[in-house]
Coordinates of N, CA, C and O in Angstrom, one line a residue:
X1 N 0.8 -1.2 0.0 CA 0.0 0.0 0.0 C 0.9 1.3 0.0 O 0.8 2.1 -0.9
X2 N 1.6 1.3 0.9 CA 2.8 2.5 0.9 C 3.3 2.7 -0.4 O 3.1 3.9 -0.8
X3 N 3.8 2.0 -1.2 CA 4.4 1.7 -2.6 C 3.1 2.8 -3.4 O 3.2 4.0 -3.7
X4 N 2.3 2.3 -3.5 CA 1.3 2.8 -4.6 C 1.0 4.5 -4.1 O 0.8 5.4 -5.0
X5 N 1.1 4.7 -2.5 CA 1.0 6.0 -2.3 C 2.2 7.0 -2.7 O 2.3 8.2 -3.1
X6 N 3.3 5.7 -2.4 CA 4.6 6.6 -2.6 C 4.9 7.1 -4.4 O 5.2 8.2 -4.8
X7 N 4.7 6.2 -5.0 CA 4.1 6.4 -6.7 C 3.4 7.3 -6.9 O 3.7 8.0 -7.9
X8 N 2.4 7.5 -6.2 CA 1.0 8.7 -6.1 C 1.7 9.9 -6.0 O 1.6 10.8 -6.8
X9 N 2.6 10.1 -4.9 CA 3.0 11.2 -4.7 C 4.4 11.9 -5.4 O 4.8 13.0 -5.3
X10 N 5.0 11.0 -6.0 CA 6.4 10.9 -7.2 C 5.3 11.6 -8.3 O 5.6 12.7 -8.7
X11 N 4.5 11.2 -8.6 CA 3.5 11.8 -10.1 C 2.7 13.1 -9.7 O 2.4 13.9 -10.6
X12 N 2.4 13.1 -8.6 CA 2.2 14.5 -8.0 C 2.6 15.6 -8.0 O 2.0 16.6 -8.3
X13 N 4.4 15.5 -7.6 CA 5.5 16.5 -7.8 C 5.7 16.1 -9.2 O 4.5 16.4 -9.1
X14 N 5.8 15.9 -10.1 CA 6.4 15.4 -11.4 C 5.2 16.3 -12.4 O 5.5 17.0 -13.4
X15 N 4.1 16.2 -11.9 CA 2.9 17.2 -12.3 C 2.9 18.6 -12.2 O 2.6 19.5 -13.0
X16 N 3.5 18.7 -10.9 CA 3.2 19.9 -10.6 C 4.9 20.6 -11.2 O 4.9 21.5 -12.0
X17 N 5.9 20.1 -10.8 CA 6.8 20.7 -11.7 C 6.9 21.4 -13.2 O 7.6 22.3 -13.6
X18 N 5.9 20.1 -14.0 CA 5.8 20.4 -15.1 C 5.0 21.5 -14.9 O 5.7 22.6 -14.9
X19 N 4.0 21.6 -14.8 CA 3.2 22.7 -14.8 C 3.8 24.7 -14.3 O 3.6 25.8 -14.8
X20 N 4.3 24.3 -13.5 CA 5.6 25.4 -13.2 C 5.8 26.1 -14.4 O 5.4 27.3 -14.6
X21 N 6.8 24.9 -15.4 CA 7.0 25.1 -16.2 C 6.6 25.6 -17.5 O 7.5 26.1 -18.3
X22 N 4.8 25.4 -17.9 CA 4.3 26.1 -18.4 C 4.0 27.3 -18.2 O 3.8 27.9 -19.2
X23 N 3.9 27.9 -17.3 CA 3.3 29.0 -17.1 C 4.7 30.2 -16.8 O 4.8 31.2 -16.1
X24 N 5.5 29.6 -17.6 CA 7.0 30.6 -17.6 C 6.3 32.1 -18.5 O 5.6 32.3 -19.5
X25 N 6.7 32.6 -17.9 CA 6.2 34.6 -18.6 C 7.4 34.5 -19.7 O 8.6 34.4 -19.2
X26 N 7.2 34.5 -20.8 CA 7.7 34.7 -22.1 C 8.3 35.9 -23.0 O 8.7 35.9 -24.2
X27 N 8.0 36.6 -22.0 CA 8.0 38.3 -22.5 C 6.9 39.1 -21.6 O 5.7 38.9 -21.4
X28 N 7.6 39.9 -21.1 CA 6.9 41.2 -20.0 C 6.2 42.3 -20.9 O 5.2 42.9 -20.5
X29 N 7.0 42.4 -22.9 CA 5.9 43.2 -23.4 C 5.2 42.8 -24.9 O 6.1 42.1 -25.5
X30 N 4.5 42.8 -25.3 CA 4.2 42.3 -26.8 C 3.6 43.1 -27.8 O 2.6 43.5 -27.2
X31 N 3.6 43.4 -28.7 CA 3.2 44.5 -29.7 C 1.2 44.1 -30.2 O 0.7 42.9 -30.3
X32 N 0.5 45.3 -30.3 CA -0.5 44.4 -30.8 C -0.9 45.6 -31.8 O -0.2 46.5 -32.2
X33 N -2.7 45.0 -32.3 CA -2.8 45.8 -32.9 C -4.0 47.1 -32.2 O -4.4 48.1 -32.8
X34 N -4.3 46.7 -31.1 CA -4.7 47.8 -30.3 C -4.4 47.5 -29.0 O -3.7 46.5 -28.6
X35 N -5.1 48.4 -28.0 CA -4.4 48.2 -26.8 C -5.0 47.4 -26.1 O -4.6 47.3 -24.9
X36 N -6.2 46.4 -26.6 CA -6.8 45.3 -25.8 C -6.5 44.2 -26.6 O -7.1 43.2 -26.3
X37 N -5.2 44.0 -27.9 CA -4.8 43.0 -28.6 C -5.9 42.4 -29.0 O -5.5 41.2 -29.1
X38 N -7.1 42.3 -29.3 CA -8.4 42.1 -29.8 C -7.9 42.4 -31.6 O -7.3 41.4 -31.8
X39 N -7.7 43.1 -32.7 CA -7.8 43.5 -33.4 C -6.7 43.0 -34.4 O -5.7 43.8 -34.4
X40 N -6.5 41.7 -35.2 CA -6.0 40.9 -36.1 C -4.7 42.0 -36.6 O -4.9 43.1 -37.2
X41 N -3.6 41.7 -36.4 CA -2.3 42.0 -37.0 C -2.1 42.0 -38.8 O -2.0 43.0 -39.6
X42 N -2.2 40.7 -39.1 CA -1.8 40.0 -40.1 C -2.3 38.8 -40.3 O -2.6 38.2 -39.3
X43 N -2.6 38.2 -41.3 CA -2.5 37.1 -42.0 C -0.9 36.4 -42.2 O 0.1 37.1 -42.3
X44 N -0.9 35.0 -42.2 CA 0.6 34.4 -42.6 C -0.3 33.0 -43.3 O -1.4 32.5 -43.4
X45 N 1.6 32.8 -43.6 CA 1.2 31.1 -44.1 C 2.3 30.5 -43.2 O 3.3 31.0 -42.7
X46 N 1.8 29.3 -43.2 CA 2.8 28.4 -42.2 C 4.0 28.1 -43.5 O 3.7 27.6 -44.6
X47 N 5.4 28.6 -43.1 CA 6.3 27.4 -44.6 C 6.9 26.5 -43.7 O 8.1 26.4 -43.9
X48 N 6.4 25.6 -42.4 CA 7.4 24.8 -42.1 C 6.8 23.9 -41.2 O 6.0 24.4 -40.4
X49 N 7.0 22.4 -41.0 CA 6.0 22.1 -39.9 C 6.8 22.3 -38.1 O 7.9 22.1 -37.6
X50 N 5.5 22.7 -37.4 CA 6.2 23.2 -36.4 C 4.6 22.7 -35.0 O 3.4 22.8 -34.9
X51 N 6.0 22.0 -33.9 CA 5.6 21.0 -32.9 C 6.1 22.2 -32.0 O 7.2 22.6 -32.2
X52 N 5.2 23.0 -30.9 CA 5.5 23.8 -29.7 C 6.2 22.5 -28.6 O 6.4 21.3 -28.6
X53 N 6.3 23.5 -28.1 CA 7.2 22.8 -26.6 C 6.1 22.0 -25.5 O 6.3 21.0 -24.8
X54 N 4.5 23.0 -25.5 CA 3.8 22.8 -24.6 C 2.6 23.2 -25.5 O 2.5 23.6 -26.6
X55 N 1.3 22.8 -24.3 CA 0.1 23.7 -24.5 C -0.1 24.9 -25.2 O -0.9 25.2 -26.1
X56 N 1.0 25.6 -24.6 CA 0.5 27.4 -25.2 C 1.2 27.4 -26.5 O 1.5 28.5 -26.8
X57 N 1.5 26.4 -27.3 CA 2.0 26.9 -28.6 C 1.0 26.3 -29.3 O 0.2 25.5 -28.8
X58 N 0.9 26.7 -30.9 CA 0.6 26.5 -31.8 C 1.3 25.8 -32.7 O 2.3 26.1 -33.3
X59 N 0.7 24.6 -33.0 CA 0.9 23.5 -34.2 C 0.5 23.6 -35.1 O -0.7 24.0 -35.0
X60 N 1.1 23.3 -36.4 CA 0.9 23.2 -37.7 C 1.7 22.3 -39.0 O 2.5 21.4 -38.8
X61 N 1.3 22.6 -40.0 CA 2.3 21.6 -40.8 C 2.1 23.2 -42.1 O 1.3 24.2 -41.9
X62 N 3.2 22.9 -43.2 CA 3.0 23.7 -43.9 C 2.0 24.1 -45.3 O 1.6 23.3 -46.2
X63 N 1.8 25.6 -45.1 CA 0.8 25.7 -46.1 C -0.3 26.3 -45.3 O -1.1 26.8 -46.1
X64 N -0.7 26.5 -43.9 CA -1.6 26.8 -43.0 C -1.8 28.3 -42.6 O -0.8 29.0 -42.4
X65 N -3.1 28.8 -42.4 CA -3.6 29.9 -42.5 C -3.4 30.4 -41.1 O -4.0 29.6 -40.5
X66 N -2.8 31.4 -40.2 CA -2.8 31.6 -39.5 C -2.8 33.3 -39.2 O -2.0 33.9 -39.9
X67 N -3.6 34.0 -38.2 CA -4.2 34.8 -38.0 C -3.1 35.6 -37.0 O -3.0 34.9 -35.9
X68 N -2.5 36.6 -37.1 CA -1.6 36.7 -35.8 C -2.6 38.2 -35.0 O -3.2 39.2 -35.5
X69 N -2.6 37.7 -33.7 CA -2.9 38.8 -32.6 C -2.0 39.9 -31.9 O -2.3 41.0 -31.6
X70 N -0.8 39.1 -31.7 CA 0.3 39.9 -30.9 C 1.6 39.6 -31.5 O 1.8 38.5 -32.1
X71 N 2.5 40.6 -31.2 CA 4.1 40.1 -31.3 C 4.5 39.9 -29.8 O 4.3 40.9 -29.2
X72 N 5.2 38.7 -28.9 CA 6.1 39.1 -28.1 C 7.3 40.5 -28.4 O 7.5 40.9 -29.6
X73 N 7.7 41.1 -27.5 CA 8.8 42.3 -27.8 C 9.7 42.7 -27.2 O 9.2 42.9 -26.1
X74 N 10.6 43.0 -27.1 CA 11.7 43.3 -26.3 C 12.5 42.1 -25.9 O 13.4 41.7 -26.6
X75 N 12.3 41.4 -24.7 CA 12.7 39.7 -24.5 C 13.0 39.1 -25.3 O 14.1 38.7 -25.5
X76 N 11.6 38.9 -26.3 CA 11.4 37.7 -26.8 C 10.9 37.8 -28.3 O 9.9 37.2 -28.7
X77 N 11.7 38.5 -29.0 CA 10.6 38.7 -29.9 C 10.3 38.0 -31.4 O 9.7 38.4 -32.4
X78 N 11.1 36.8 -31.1 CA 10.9 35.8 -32.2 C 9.1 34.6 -32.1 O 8.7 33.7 -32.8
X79 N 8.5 35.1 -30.8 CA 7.4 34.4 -30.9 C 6.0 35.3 -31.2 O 5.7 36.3 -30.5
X80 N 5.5 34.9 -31.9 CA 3.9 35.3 -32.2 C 3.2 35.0 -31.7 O 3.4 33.8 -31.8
X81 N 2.0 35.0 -31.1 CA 0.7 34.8 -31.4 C -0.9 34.8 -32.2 O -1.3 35.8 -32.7
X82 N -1.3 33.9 -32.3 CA -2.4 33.4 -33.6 C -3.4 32.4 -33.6 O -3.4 31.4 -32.8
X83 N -4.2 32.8 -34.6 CA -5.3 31.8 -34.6 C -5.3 30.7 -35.9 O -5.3 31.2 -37.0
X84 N -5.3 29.6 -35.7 CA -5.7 28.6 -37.0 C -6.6 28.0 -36.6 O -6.6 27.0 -35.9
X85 N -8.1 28.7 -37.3 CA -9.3 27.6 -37.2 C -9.5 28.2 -35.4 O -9.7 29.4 -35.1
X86 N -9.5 27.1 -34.6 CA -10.2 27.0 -32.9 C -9.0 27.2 -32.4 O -8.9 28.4 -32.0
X87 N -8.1 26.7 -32.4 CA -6.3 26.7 -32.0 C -6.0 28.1 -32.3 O -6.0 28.8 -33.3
X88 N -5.8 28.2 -31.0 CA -4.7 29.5 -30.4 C -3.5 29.3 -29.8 O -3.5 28.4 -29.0
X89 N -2.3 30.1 -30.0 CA -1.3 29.7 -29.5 C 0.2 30.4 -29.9 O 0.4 30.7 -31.1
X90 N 1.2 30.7 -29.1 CA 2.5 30.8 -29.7 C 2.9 29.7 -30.8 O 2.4 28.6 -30.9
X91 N 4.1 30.7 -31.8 CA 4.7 30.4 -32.9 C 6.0 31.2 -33.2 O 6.2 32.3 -32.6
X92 N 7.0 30.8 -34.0 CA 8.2 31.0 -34.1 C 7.5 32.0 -35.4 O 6.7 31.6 -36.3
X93 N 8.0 33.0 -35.4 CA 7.6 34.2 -36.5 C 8.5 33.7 -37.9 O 8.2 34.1 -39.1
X94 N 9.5 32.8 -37.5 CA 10.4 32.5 -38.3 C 9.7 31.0 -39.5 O 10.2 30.5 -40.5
X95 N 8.6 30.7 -38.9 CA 8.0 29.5 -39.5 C 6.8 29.9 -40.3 O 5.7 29.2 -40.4
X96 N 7.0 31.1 -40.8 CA 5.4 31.7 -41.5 C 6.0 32.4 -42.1 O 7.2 32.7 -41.8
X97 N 5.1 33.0 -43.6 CA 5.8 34.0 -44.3 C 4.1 35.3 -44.4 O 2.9 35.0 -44.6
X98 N 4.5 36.4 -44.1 CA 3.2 37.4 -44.1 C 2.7 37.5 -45.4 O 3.3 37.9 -46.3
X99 N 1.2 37.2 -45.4 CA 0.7 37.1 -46.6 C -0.1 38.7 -47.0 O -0.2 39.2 -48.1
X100 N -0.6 39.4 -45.4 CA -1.1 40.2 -45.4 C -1.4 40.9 -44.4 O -1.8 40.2 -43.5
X101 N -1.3 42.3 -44.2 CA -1.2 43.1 -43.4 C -1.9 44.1 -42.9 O -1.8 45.2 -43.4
X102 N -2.8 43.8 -41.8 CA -3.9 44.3 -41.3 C -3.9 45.5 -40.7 O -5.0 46.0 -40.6
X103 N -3.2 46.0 -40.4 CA -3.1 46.9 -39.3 C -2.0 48.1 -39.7 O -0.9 47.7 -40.2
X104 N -2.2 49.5 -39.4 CA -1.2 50.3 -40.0 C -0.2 50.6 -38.9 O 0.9 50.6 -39.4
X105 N -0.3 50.7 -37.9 CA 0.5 51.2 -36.8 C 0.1 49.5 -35.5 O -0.9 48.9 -35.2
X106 N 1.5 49.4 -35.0 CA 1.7 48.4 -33.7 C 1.5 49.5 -32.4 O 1.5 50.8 -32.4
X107 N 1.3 48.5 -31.3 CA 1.2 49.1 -30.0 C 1.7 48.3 -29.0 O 1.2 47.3 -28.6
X108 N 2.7 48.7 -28.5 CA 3.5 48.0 -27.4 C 2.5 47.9 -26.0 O 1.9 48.8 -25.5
X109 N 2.6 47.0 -25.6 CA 1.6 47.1 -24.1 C 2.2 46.1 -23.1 O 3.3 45.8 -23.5
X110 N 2.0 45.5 -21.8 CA 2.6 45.1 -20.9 C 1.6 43.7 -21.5 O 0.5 43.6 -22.1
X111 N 2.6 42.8 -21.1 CA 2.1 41.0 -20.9 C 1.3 40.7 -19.8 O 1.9 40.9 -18.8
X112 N 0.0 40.1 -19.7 CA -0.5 39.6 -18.4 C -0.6 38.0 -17.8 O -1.2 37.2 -18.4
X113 N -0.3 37.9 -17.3 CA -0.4 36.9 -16.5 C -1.6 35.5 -17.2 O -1.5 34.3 -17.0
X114 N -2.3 36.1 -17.8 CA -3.2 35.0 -18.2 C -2.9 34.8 -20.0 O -3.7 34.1 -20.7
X115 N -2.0 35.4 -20.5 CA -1.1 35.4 -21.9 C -0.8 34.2 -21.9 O -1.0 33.5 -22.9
X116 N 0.0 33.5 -20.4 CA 0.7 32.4 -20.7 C 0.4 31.1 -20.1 O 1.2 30.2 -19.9
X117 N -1.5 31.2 -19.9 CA -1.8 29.9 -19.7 C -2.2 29.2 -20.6 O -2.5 29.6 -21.7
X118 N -2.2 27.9 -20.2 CA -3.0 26.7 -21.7 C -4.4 27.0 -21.7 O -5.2 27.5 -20.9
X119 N -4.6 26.6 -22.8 CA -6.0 26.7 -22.8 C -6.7 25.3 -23.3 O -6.6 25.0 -24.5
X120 N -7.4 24.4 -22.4 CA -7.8 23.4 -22.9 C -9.0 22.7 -23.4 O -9.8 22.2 -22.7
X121 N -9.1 22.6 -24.4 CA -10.9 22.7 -25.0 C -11.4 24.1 -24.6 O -11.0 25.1 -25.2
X122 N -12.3 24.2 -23.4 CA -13.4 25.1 -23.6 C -13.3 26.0 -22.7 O -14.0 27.0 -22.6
X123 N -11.9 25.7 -21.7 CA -11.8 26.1 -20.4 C -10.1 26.5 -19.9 O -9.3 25.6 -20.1
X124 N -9.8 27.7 -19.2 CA -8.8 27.9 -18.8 C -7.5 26.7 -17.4 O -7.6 26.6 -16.2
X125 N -7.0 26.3 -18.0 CA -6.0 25.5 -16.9 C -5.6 26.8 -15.8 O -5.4 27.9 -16.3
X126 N -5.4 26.7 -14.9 CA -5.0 27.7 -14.1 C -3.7 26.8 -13.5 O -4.1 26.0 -12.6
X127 N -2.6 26.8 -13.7 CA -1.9 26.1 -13.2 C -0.4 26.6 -12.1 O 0.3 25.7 -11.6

């Protein structure tokens, strides 16, 4: 019995570490296209196929339509964020080429706290 609890609690910490780990702040600022990042940047295409690290990235294979919301900035500023279809998520800026350009002027704004959670089906992980 001890054995199975002691197992229980090795996957417990092993969980909760991981999860730690997603919720790393990525960037303190990110560029948008207004100051509630609501309002579509650009259009891209995917040219490359691309596996995130975690939850909060965005998967694709190439040839894929993706919608960008924000730039990471300052830190970090090779990741995007975007929409393909229901999927939301960071992306390497370097794995898309801009098909089209929505917006005339960027807006730098502060990163919040709920930027870098997963999002799973229908419902926020808070981890």
């Amino acid at each position: 019995m001890s054995r199975i609890l002691d197992g229980r609690i090795l996957l417990l910490v092993i969980s909760f570490l991981t999860s730690l780990r997603s919720t790393k702040v990525l960037s303190e600022w990110k560029k948008c296209g207004d100051r509630e990042c609501e309002t579509a940047m650009s259009r891209v295409r995917t040219t490359t196929e691309y596996l995130g690290p975690d939850c909060r990235y965005l998967n694709f294979k190439p040839g894929e339509e993706i919608t960008v919301y924000s730039k990471l900035s300052r830190k970090n500023e090779n990741l995007w964020t975007g929409s393909k279809g229901k999927d939301f998520g960071y992306f390497p800026k370097d794995a898309v080429k801009v098909e089209q350009v929505l917006i005339a002027e960027e807006v730098e704004v502060l990163t919040k706290e709920t930027d870098f959670l997963c999002l799973h089906g229908d419902k926020y992980t808070f981890e």
